[in-house]
mmCIF file of C-alpha atoms in Angstrom:
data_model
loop_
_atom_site.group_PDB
_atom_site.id
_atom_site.type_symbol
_atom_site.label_atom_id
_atom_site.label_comp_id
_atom_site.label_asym_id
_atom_site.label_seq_id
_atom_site.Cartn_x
_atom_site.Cartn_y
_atom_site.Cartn_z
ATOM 1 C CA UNK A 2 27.386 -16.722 -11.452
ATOM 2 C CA UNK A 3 27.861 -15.385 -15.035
ATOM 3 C CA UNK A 4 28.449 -11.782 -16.138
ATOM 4 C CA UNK A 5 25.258 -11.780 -17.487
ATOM 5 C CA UNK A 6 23.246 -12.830 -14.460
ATOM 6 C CA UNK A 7 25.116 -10.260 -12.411
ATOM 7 C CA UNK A 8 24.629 -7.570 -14.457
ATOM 8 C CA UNK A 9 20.648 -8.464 -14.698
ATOM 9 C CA UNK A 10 20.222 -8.689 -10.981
ATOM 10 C CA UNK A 11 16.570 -7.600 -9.970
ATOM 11 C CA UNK A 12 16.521 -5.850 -13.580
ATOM 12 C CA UNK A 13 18.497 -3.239 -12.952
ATOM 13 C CA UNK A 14 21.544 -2.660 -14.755
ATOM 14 C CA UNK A 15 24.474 -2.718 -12.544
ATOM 15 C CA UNK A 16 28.361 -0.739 -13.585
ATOM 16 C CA UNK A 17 30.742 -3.653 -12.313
ATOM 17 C CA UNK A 18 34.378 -1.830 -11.330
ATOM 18 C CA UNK A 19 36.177 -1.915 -14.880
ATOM 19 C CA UNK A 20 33.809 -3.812 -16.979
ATOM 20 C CA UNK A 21 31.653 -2.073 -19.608
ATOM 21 C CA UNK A 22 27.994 -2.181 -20.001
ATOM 22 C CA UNK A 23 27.034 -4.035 -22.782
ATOM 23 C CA UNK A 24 24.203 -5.190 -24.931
ATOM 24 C CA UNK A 25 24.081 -8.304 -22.210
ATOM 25 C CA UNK A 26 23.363 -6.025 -19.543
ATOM 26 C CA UNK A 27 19.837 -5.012 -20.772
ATOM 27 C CA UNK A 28 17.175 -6.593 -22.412
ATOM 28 C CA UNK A 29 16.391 -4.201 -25.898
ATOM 29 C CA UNK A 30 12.789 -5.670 -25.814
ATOM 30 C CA UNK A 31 11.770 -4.104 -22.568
ATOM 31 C CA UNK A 32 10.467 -0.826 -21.971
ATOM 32 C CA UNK A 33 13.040 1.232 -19.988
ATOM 33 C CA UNK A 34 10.965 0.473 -16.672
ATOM 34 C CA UNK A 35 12.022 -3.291 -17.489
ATOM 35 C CA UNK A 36 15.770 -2.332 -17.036
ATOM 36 C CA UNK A 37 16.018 0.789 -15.030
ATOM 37 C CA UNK A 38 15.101 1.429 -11.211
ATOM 38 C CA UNK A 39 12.475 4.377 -12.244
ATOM 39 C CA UNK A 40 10.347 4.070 -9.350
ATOM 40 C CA UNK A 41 12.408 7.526 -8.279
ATOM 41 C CA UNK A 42 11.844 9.489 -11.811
ATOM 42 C CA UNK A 43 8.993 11.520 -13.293
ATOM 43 C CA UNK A 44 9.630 12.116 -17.188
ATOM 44 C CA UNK A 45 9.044 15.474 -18.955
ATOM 45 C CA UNK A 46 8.672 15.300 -22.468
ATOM 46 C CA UNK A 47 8.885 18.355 -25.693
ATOM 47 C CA UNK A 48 5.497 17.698 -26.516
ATOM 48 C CA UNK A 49 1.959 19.010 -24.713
ATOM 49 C CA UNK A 50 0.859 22.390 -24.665
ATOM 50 C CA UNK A 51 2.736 25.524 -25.144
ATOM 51 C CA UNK A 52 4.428 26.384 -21.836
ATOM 52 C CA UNK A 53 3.099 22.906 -19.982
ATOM 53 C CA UNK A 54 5.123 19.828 -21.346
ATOM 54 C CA UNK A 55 3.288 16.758 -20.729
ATOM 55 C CA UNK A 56 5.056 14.882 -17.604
ATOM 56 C CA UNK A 57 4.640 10.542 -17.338
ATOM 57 C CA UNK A 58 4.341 10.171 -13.565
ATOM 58 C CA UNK A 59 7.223 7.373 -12.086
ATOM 59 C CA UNK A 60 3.847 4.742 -11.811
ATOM 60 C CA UNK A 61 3.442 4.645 -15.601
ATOM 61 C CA UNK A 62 7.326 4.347 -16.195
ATOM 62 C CA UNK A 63 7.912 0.986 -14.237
ATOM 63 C CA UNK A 64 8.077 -2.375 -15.359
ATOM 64 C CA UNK A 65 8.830 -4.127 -18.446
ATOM 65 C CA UNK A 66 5.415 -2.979 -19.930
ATOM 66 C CA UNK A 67 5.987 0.207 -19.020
ATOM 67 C CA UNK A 68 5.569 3.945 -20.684
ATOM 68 C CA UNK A 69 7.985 4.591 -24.011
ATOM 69 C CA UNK A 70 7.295 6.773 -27.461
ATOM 70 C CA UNK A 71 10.097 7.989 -29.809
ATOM 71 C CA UNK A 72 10.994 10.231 -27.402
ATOM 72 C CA UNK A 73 11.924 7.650 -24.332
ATOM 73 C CA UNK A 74 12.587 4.288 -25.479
ATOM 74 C CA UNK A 75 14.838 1.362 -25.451
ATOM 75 C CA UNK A 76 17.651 0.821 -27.743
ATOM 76 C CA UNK A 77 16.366 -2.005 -30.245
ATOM 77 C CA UNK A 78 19.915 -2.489 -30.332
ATOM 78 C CA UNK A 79 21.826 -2.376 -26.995
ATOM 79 C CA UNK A 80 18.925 -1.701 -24.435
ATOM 80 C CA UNK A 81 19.911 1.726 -23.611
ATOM 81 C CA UNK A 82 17.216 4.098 -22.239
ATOM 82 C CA UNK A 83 17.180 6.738 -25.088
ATOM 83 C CA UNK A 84 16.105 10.064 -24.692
ATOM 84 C CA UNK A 85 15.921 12.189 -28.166
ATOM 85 C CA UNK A 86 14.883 16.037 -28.027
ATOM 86 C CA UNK A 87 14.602 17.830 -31.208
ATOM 87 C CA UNK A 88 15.577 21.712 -31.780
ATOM 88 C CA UNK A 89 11.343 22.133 -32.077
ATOM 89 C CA UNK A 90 9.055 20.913 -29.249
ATOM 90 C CA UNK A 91 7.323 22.001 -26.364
ATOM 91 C CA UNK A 92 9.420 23.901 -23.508
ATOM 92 C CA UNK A 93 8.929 25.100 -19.606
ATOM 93 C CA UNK A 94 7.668 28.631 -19.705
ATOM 94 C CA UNK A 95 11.324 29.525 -18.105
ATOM 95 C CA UNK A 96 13.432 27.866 -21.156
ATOM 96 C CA UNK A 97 13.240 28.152 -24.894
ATOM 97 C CA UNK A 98 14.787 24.492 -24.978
ATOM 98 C CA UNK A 99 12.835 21.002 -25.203
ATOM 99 C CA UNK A 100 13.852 18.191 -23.224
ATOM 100 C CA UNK A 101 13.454 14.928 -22.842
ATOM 101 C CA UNK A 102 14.109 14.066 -19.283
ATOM 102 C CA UNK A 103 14.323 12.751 -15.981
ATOM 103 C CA UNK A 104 12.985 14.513 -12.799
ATOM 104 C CA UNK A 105 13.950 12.971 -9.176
ATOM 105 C CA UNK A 106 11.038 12.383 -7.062
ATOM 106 C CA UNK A 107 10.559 9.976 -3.776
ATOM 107 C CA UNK A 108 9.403 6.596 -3.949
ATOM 108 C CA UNK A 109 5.874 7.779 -2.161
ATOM 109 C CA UNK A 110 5.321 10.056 -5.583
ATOM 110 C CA UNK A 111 6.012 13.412 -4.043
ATOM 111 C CA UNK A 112 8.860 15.628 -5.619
ATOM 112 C CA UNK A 113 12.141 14.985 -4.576
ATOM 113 C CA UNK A 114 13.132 18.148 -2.482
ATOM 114 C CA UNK A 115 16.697 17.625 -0.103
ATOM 115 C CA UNK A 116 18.872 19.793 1.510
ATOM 116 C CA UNK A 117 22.704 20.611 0.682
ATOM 117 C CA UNK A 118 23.488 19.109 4.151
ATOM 118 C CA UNK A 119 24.047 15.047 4.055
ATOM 119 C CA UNK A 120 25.764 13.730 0.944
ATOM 120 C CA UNK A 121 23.822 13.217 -2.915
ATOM 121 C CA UNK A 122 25.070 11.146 -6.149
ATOM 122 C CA UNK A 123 23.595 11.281 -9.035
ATOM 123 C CA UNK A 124 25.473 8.066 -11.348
ATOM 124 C CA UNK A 125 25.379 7.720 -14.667
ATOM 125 C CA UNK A 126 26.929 5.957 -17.936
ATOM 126 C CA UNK A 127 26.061 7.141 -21.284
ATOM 127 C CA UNK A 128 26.715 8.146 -24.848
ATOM 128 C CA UNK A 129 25.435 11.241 -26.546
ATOM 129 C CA UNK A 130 24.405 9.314 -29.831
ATOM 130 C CA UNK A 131 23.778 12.760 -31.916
ATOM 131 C CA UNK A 132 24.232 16.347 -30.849
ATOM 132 C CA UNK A 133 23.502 19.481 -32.893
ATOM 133 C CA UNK A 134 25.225 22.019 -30.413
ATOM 134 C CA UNK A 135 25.288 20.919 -26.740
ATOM 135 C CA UNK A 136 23.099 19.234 -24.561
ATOM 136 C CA UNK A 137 22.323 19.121 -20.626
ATOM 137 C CA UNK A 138 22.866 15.128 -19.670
ATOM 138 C CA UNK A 139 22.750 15.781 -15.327
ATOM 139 C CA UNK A 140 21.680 18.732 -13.215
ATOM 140 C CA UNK A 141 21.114 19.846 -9.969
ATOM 141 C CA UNK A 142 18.131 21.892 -9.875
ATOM 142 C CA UNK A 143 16.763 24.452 -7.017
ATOM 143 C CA UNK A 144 13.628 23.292 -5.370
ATOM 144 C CA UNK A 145 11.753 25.063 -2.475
ATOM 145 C CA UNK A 146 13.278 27.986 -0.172
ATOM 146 C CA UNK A 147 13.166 31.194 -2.434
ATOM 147 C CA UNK A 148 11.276 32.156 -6.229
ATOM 148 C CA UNK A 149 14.474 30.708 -7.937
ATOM 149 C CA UNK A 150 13.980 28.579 -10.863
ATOM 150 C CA UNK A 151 17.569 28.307 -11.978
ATOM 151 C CA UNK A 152 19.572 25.191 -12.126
ATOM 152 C CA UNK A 153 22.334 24.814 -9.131
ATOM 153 C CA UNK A 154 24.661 23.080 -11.572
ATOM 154 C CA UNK A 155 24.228 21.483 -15.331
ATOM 155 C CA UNK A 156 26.476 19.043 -17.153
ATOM 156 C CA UNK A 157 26.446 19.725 -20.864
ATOM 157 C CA UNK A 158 27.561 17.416 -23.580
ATOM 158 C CA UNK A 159 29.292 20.070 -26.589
ATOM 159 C CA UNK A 160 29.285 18.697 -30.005
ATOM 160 C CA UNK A 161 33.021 18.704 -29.862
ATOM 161 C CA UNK A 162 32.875 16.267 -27.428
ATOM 162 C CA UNK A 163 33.785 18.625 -24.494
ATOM 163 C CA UNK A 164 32.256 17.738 -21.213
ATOM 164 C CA UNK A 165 31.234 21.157 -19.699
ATOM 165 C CA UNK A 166 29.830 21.993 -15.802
ATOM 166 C CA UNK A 167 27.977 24.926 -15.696
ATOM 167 C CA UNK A 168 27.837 25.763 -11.978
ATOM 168 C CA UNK A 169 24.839 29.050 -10.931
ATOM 169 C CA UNK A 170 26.873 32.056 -9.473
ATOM 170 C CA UNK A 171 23.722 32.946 -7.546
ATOM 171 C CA UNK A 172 19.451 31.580 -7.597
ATOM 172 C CA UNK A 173 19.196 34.985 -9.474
ATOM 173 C CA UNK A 174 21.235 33.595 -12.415
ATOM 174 C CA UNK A 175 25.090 33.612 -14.365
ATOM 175 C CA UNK A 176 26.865 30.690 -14.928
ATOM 176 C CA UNK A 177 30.353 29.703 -14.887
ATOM 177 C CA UNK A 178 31.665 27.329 -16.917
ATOM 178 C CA UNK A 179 34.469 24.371 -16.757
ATOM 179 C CA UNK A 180 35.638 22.297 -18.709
ATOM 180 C CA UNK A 181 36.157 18.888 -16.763
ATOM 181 C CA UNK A 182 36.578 16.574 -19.872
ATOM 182 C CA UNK A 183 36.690 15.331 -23.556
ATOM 183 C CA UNK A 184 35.034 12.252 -25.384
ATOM 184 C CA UNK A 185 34.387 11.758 -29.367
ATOM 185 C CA UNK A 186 30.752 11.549 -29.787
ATOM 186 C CA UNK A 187 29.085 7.847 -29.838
ATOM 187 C CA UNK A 188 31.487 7.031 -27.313
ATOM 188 C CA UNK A 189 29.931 6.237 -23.673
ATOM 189 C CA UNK A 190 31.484 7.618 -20.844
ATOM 190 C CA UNK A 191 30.699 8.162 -17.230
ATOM 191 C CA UNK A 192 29.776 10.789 -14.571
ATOM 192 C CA UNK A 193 29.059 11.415 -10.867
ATOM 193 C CA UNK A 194 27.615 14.499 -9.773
ATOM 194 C CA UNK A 195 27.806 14.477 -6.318
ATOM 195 C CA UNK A 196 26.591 17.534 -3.849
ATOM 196 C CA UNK A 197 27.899 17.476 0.307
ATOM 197 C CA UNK A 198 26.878 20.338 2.051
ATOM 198 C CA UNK A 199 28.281 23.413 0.499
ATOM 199 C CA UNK A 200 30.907 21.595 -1.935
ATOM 200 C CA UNK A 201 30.149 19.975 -5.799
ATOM 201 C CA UNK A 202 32.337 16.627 -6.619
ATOM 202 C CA UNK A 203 32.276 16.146 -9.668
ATOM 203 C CA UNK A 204 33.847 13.079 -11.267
ATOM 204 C CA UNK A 205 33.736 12.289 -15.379
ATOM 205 C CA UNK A 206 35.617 9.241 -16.317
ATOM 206 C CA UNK A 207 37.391 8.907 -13.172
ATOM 207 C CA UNK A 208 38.741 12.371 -12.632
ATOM 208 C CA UNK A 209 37.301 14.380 -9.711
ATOM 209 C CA UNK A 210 36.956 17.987 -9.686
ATOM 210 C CA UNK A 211 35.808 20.029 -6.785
ATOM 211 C CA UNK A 212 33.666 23.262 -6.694
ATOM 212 C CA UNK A 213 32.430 25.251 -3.637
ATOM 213 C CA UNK A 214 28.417 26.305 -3.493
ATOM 214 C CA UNK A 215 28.061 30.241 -2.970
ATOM 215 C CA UNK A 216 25.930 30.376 0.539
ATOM 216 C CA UNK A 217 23.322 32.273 -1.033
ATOM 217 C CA UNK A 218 22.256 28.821 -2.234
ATOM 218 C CA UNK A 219 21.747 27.383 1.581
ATOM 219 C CA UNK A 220 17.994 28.143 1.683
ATOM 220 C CA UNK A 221 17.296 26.109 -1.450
ATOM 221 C CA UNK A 222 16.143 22.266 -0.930
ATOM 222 C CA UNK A 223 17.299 20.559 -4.407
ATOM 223 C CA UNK A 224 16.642 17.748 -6.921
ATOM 224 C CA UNK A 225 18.252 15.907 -9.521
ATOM 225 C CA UNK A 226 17.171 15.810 -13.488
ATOM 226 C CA UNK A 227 19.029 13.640 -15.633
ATOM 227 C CA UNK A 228 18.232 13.039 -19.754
ATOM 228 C CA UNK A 229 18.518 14.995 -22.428
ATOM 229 C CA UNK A 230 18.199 18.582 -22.301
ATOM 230 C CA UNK A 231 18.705 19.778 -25.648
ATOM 231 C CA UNK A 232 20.715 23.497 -25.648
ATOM 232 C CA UNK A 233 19.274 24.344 -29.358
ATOM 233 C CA UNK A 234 16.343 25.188 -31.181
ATOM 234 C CA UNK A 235 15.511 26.088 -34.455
ATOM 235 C CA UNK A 236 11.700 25.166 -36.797
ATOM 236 C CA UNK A 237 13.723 21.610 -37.327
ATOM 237 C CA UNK A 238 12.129 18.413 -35.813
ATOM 238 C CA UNK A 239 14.986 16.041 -37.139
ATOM 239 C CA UNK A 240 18.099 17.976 -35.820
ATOM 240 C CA UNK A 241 18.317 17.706 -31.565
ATOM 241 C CA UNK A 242 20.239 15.761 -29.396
ATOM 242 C CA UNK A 243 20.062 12.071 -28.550
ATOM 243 C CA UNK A 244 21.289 10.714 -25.596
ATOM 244 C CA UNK A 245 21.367 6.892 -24.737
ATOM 245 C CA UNK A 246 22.012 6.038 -20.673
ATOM 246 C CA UNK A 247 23.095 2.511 -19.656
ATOM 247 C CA UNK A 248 23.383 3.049 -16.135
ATOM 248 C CA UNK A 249 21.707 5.535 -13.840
ATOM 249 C CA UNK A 250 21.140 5.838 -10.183
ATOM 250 C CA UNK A 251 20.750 7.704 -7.207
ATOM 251 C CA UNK A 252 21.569 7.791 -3.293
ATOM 252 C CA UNK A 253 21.285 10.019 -0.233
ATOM 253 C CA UNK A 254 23.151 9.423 2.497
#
């Protein structure tokens, strides 16, 4: 079987141990439901009214035919699922940042809502195609069990091509930052964020880094968001960050 026909398996791109994704690996004249598994995802997008973003539910994202605009589209190009967010757009009433991203839900439509306990990856290989400060590419985000609406943990993408995790000291907010890798803009790179009970493991281009979960997180159920959150904002609708994804799953185990 070629390369080609393993990579395009059930249309769903595939990261073969050691071989890159390539422009093979996707079709560019697909919508990104024609390439990626999105039965799983709901998309929120910087547009809508102020405070209430409009959302594309997981039903309108599927298939070949399925839901893009310039702000969630395939790469012309290489077939990437693109996500652009610019510095102005419609945010959450609890950010002053647009986004255009990914939220985990269940394949029945409800919200994706799991406990620490068991074992969660969130996989992904991308490049961050244009960046005007930093941008938000994973997270872990707090679902039910308290009035928390703070993100458990956030990867951000820095303009100087540091890979940072920002991990919650508590639901009632700070963040601590690490740095947990390095790679020049354009180029693609990969990332697991994986959550097991009370620990984060945390691997970016092969390197694993581990960071313990304060317990005052053990009432919170959880949920993944993956895209571009865009850490900027200014009146500009040109400058924001782009990010392009060529692989992206998730499992629960």
């Amino acid at each position: 079987m070629s390369l080609r026909a393993l990579l395009t398996i059930a249309a769903v791109p595939v990261l073969l141990a050691g071989t890159a994704l390539t422009a093979d690996a996707a079709n560019p004249a697909v919508a990104p439901g024609g390439n990626f598994d999105l039965g799983i995802w709901q998309l929120q997008e910087p547009v809508g009214s102020p405070g209430s973003p409009t959302t594309i539910s997981s039903a309108r994202l599927q298939g070949a035919n399925g839901f893009q605009d310039s702000y969630f589209y395939t790469d012309s190009k290489d077939g990437a699922m693109t996500f652009w967010a610019p510095e102005k757009g419609v945010t959450t009433p609890n950010s002053n940042f647009a986004r255009s991203e990914l939220r985990e839900m269940n394949r029945s439509g409800s919200a994706a809502n799991w406990s620490l306990a068991g074992n969660h990856k969130l996989s992904a290989t991308l490049r961050v195609v244009s960046v005007t400060s930093n941008v938000c590419v994973g997270q872990v985000h707090l679902g039910t069990g308290g009035s928390s609406t703070k993100p458990l943990l956030e990867l951000y993408y820095h303009s100087n091509g540091d890979i940072v995790l920002g991990t919650e000291n508590s639901p009632d907010g700070g963040q601590t930052a690490h740095t947990v890798g390095h790679v020049a803009v354009g180029k693609t790179w990969s990332y697991v964020i994986g959550v097991s009970g009370n620990t984060i493991n945390l691997t970016v281009n092969g390197t694993t880094t581990h960071h313990s979960i304060p317990s005052s997180f053990n009432a919170y159920k959880q949920y993944f968001k993956a895209g571009s959150y865009n850490q900027s904002s200014s009146s500009s609708t040109t400058k924001g960050a782009r990010v392009a994804f060529y692989g992206l799953t998730v499992s629960h185990s």
